PDB file of N, CA and C in Angstrom:
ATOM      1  N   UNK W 217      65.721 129.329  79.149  1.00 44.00           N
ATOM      2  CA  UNK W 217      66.570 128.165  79.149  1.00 44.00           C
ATOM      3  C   UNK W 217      68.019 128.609  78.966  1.00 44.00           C
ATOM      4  N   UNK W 218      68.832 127.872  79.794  1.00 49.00           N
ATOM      5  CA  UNK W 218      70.379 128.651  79.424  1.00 49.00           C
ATOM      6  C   UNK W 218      70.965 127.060  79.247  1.00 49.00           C
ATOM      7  N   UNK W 219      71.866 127.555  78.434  1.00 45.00           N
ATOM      8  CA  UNK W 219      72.993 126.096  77.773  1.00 45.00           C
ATOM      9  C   UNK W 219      73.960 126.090  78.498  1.00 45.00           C
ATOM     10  N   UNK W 220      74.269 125.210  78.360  1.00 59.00           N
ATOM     11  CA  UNK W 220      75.868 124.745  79.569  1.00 59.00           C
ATOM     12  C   UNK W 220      76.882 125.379  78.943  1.00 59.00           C
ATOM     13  N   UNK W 221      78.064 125.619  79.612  1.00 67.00           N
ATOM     14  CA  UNK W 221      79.500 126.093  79.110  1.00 67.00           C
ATOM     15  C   UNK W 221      80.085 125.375  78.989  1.00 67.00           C
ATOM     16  N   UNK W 222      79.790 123.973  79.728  1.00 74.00           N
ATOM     17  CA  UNK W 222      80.481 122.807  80.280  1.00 74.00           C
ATOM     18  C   UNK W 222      81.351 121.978  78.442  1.00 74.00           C
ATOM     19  N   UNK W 223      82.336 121.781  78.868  1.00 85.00           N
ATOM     20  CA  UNK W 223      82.990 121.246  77.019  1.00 85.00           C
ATOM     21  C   UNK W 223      83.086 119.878  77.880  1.00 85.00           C
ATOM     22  N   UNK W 224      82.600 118.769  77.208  1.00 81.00           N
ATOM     23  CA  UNK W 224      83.759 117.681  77.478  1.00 81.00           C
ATOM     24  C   UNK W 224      83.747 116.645  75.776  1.00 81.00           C
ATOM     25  N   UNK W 225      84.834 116.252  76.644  1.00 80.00           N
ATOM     26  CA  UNK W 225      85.796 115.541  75.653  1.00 80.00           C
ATOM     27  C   UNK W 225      85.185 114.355  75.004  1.00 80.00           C
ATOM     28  N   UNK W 226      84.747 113.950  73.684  1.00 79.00           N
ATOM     29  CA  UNK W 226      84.505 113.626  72.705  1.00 79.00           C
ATOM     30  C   UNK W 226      84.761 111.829  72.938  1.00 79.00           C
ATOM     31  N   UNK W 227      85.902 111.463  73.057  1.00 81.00           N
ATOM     32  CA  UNK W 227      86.653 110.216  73.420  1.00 81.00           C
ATOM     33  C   UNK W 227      85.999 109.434  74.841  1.00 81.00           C
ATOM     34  N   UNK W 228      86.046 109.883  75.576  1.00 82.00           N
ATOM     35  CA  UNK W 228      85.661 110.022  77.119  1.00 82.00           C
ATOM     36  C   UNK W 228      84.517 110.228  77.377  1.00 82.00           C
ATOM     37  N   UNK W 229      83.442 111.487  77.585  1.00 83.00           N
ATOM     38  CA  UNK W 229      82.719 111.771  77.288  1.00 83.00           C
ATOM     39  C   UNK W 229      82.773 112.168  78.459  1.00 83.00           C
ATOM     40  N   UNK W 230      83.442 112.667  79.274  1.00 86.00           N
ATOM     41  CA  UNK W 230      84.072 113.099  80.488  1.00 86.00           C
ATOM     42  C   UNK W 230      84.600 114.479  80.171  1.00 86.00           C
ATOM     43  N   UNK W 231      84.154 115.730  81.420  1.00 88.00           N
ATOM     44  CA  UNK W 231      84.069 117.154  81.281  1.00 88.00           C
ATOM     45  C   UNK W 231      85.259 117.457  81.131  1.00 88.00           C
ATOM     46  N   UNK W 232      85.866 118.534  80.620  1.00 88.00           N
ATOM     47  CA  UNK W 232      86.872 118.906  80.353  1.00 88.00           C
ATOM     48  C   UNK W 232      87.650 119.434  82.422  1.00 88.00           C
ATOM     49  N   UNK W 233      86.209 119.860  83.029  1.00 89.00           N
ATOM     50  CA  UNK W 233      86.559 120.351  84.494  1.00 89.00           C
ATOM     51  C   UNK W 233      86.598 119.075  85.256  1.00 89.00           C
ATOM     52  N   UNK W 234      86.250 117.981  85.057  1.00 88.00           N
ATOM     53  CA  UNK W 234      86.849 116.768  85.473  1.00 88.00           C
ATOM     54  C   UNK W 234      87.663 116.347  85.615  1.00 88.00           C
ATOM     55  N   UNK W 235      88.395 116.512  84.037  1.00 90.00           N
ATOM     56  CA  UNK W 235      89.628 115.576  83.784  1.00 90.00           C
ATOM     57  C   UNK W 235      90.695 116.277  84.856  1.00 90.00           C
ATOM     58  N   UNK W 236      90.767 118.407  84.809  1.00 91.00           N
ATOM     59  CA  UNK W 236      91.592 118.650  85.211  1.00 91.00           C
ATOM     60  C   UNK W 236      91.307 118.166  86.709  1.00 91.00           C
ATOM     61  N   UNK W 237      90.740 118.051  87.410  1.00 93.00           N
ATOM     62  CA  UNK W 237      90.283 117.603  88.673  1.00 93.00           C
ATOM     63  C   UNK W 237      91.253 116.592  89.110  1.00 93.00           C
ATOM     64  N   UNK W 238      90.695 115.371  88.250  1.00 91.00           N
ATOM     65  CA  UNK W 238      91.624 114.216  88.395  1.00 91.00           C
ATOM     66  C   UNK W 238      92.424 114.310  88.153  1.00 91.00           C
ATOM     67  N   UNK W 239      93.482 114.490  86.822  1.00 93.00           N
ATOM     68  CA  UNK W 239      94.613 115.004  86.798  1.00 93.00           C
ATOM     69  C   UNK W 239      95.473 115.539  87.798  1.00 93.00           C
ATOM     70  N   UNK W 240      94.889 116.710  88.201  1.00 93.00           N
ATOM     71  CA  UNK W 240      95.853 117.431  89.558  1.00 93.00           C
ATOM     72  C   UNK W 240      95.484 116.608  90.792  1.00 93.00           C
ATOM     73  N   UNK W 241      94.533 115.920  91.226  1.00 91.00           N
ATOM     74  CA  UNK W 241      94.449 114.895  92.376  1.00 91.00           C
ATOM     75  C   UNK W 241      95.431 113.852  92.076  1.00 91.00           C
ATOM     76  N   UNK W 242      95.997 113.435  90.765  1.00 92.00           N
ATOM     77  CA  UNK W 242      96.846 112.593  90.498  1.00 92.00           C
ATOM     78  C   UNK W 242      98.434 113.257  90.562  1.00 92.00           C
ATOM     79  N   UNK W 243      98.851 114.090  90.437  1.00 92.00           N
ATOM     80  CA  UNK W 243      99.740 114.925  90.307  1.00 92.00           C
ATOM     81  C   UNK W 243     100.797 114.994  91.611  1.00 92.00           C
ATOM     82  N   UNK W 244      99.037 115.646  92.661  1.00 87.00           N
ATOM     83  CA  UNK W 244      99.514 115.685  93.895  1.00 87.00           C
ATOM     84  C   UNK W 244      99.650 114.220  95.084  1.00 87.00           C
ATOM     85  N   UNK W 245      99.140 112.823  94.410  1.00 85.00           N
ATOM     86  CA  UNK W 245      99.400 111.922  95.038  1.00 85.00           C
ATOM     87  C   UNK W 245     100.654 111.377  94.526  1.00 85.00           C
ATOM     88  N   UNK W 246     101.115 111.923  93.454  1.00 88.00           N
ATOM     89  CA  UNK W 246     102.437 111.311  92.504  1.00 88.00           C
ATOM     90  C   UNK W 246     103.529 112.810  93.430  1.00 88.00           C
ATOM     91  N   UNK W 247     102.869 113.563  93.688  1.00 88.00           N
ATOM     92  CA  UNK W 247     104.587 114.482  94.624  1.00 88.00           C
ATOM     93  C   UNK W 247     104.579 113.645  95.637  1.00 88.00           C
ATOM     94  N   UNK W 248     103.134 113.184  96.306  1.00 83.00           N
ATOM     95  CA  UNK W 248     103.462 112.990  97.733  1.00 83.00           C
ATOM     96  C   UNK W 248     104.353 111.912  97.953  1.00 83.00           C
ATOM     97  N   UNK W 249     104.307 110.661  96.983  1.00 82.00           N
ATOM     98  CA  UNK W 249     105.024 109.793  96.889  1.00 82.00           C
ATOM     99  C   UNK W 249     106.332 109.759  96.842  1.00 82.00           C
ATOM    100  N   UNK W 250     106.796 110.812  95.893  1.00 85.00           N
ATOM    101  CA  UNK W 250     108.242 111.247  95.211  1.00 85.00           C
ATOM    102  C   UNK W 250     108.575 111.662  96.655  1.00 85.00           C
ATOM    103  N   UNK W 251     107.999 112.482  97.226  1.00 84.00           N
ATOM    104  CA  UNK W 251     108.297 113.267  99.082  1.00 84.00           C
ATOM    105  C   UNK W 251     108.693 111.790  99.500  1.00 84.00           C
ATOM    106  N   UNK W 252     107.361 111.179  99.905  1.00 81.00           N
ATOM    107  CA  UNK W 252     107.893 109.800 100.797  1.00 81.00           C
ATOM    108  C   UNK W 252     109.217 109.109 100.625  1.00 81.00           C
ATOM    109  N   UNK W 253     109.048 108.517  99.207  1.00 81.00           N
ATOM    110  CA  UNK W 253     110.727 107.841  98.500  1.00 81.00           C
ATOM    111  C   UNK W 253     111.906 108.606  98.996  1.00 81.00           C
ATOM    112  N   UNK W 254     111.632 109.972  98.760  1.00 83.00           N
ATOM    113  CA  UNK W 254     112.924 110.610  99.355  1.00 83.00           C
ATOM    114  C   UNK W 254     113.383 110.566 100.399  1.00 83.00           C
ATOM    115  N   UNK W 255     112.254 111.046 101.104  1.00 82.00           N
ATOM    116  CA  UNK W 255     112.598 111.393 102.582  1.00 82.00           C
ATOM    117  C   UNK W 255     113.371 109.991 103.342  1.00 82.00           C
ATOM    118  N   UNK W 256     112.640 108.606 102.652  1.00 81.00           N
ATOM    119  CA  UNK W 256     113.175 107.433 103.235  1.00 81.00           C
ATOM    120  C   UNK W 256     114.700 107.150 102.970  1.00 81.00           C
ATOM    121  N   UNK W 257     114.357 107.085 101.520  1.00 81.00           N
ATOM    122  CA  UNK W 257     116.088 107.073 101.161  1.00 81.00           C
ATOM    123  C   UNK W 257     117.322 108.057 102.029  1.00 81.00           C
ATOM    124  N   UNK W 258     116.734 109.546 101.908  1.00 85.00           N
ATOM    125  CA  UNK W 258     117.568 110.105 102.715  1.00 85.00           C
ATOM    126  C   UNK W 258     117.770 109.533 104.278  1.00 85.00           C
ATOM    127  N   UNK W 259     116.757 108.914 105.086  1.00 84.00           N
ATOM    128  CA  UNK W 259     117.273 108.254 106.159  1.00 84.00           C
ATOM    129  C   UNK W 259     118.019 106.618 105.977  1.00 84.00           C
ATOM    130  N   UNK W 260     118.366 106.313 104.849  1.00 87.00           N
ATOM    131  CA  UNK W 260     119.038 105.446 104.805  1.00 87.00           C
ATOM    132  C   UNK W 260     118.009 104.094 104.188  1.00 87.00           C
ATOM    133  N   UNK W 261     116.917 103.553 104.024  1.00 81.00           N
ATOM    134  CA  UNK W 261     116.427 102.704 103.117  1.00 81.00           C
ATOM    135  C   UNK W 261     116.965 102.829 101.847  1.00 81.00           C
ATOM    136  N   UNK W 262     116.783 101.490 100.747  1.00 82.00           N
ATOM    137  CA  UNK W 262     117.307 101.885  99.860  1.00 82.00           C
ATOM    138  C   UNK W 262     115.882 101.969  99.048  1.00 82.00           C
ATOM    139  N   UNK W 263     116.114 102.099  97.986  1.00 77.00           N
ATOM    140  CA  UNK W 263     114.825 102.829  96.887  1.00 77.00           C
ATOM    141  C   UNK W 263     113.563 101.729  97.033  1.00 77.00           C
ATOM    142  N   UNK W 264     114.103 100.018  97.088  1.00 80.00           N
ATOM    143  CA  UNK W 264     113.392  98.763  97.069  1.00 80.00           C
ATOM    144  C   UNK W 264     112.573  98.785  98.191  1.00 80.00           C
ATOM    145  N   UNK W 265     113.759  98.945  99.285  1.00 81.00           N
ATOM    146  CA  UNK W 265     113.031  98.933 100.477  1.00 81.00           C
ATOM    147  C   UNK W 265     111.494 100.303 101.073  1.00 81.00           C
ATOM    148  N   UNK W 266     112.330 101.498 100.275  1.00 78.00           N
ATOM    149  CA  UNK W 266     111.533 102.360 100.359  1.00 78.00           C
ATOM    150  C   UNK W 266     109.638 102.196 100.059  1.00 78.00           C
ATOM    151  N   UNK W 267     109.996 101.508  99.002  1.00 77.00           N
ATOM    152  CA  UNK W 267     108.597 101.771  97.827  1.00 77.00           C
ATOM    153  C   UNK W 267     108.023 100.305  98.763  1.00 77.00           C
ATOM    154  N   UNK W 268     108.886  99.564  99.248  1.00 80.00           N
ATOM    155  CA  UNK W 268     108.135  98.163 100.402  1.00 80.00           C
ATOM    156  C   UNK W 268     107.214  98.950 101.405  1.00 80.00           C
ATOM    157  N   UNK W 269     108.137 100.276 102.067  1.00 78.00           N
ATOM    158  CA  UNK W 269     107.527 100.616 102.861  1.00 78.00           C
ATOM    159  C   UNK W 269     106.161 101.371 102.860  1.00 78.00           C
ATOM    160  N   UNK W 270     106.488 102.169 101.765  1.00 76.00           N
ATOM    161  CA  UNK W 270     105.382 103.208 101.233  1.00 76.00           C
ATOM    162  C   UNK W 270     103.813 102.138 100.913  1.00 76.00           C
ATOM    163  N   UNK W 271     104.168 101.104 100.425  1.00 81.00           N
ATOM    164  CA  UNK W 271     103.088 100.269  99.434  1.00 81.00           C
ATOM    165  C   UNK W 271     102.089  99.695 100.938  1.00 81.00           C
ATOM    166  N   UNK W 272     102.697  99.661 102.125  1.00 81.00           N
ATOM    167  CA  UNK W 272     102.358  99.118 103.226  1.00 81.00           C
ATOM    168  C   UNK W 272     101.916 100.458 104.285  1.00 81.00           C
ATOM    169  N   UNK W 273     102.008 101.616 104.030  1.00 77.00           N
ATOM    170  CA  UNK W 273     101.564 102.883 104.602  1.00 77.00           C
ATOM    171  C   UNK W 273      99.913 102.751 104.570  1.00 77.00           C
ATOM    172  N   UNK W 274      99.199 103.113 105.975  1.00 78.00           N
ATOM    173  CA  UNK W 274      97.757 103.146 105.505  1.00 78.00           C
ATOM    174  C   UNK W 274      97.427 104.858 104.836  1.00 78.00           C
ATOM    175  N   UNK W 275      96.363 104.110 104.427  1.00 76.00           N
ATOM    176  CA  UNK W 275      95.518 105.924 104.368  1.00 76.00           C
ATOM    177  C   UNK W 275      95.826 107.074 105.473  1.00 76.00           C
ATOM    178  N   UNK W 276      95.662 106.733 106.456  1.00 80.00           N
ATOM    179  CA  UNK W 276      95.860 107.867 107.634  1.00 80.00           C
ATOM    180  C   UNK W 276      97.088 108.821 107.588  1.00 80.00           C
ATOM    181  N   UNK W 277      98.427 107.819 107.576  1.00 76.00           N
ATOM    182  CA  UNK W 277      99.442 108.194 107.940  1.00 76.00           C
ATOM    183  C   UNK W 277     100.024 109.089 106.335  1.00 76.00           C
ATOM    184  N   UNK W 278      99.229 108.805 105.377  1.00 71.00           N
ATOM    185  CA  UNK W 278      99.564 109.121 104.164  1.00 71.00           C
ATOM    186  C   UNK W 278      98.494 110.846 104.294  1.00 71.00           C
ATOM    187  N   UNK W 279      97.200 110.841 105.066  1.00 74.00           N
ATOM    188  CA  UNK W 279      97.204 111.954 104.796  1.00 74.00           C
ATOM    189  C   UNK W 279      97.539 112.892 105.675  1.00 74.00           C
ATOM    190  N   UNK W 280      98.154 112.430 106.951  1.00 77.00           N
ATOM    191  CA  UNK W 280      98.688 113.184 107.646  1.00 77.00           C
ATOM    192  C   UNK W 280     100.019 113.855 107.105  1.00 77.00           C
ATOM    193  N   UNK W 281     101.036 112.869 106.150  1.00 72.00           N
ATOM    194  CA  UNK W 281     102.212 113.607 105.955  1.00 72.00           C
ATOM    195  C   UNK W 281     101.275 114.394 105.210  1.00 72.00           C
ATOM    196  N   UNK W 282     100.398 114.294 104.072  1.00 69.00           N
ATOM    197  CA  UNK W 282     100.408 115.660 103.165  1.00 69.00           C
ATOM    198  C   UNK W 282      99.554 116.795 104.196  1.00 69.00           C
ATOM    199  N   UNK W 283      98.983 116.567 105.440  1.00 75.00           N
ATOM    200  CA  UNK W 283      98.988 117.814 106.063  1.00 75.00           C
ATOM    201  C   UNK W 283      99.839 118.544 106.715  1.00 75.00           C
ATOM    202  N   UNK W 284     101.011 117.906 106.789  1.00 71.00           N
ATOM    203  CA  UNK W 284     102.194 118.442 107.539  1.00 71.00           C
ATOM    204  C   UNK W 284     103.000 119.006 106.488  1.00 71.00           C
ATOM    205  N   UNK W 285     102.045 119.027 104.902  1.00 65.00           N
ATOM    206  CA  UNK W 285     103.357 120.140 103.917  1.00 65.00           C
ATOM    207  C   UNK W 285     103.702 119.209 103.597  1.00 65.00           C
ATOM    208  N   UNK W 286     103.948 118.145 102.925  1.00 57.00           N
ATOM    209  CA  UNK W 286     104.804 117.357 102.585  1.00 57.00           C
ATOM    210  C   UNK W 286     103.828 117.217 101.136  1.00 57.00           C
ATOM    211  N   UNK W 287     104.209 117.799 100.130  1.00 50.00           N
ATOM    212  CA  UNK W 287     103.447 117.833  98.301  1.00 50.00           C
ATOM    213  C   UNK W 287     104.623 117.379  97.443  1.00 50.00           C
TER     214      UNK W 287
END
């Protein structure tokens, strides 16, 4: 019989290799965003209009910028 290595968290009860999971899946949807905002603003939207546009982006086009490098 072998025991797990696996730690998780006490509060949660959720793996410690989870959390970082989600965490960095959250991380990298929070650059991609910060990318989007920018990139708009720099073509001239303003920040309001930006985050209008972004909130109205589908799935597709959202994971195409992050395959084109855009983190």
């Amino acid at each position: 019989m072998t025991l797990s290595t696996t730690e998780y968290y006490v509060s949660t009860g959720e793996s410690k290799e989870a959390t970082r999971a989600r965490q960095a899946k959250y991380r990298r949807r929070q650059r991609l965003a910060m990318a989007l905002l920018h990139a708009a603003e720099a073509r001239g939207l303003s920040g309001g209009e930006a985050i209008a546009v972004l909130q109205n982006a589908d799935y597709r086009t959202l994971q195409e910028c992050q395959s084109m490098g855009i983190r």
